[in-house]
Amino acid sequence: MTLLILSVLFFAFLAKDIAVPAMILTLLAAMRSLGLADMRMLRMKGMSR
């Protein structure tokens, strides 16, 4: 029983770890396709990371 709860928590943590960068990448791709984000903004974000 405890193992089941731990595995569920572990997979939830992994999913959160994967979902957040995926959402950020999706938002960036959507903004770039709309033309709101130019390469200068993306380059600044890449430098600050």
Coordinates of C-alpha atoms in Angstrom, one line a residue:
M1 CA 0.0 0.0 0.0
T2 CA 2.7 2.4 0.9
L3 CA 4.7 1.5 -2.2
L4 CA 1.7 2.3 -4.4
I5 CA 1.4 5.8 -2.8
L6 CA 5.1 6.4 -3.2
S7 CA 5.1 5.4 -6.8
V8 CA 2.1 7.6 -7.5
L9 CA 3.8 10.6 -5.8
F10 CA 7.1 9.8 -7.7
F11 CA 5.3 9.7 -11.1
A12 CA 3.4 12.9 -10.3
F13 CA 6.7 14.6 -9.5
L14 CA 8.2 13.3 -12.8
A15 CA 5.2 14.4 -14.7
K16 CA 5.4 17.9 -13.2
D17 CA 9.1 18.0 -14.0
I18 CA 8.4 17.2 -17.6
A19 CA 5.1 19.2 -18.0
V20 CA 6.6 22.6 -17.0
P21 CA 9.4 22.8 -19.6
A22 CA 6.9 21.3 -22.2
M23 CA 4.5 24.1 -21.4
I24 CA 7.2 26.8 -21.6
L25 CA 8.4 25.4 -25.0
T26 CA 4.8 25.3 -26.3
L27 CA 4.2 28.9 -25.2
L28 CA 7.5 30.0 -26.9
A29 CA 6.6 28.2 -30.1
A30 CA 3.1 29.8 -30.1
M31 CA 4.5 33.3 -29.5
R32 CA 7.1 32.8 -32.2
S33 CA 4.4 31.6 -34.7
L34 CA 2.3 34.6 -33.8
G35 CA 5.4 36.9 -34.3
L36 CA 5.2 38.3 -30.8
A37 CA 8.6 37.1 -29.8
D38 CA 11.5 38.2 -31.9
M39 CA 15.0 36.5 -31.9
R40 CA 16.4 39.2 -29.6
M41 CA 14.1 38.3 -26.7
L42 CA 14.8 34.6 -27.2
R43 CA 18.5 35.2 -27.2
M44 CA 18.3 37.3 -24.0
K45 CA 16.4 34.5 -22.3
G46 CA 19.0 31.9 -23.5
M47 CA 21.8 34.1 -22.1
S48 CA 20.1 34.6 -18.7
R49 CA 19.6 30.9 -18.2

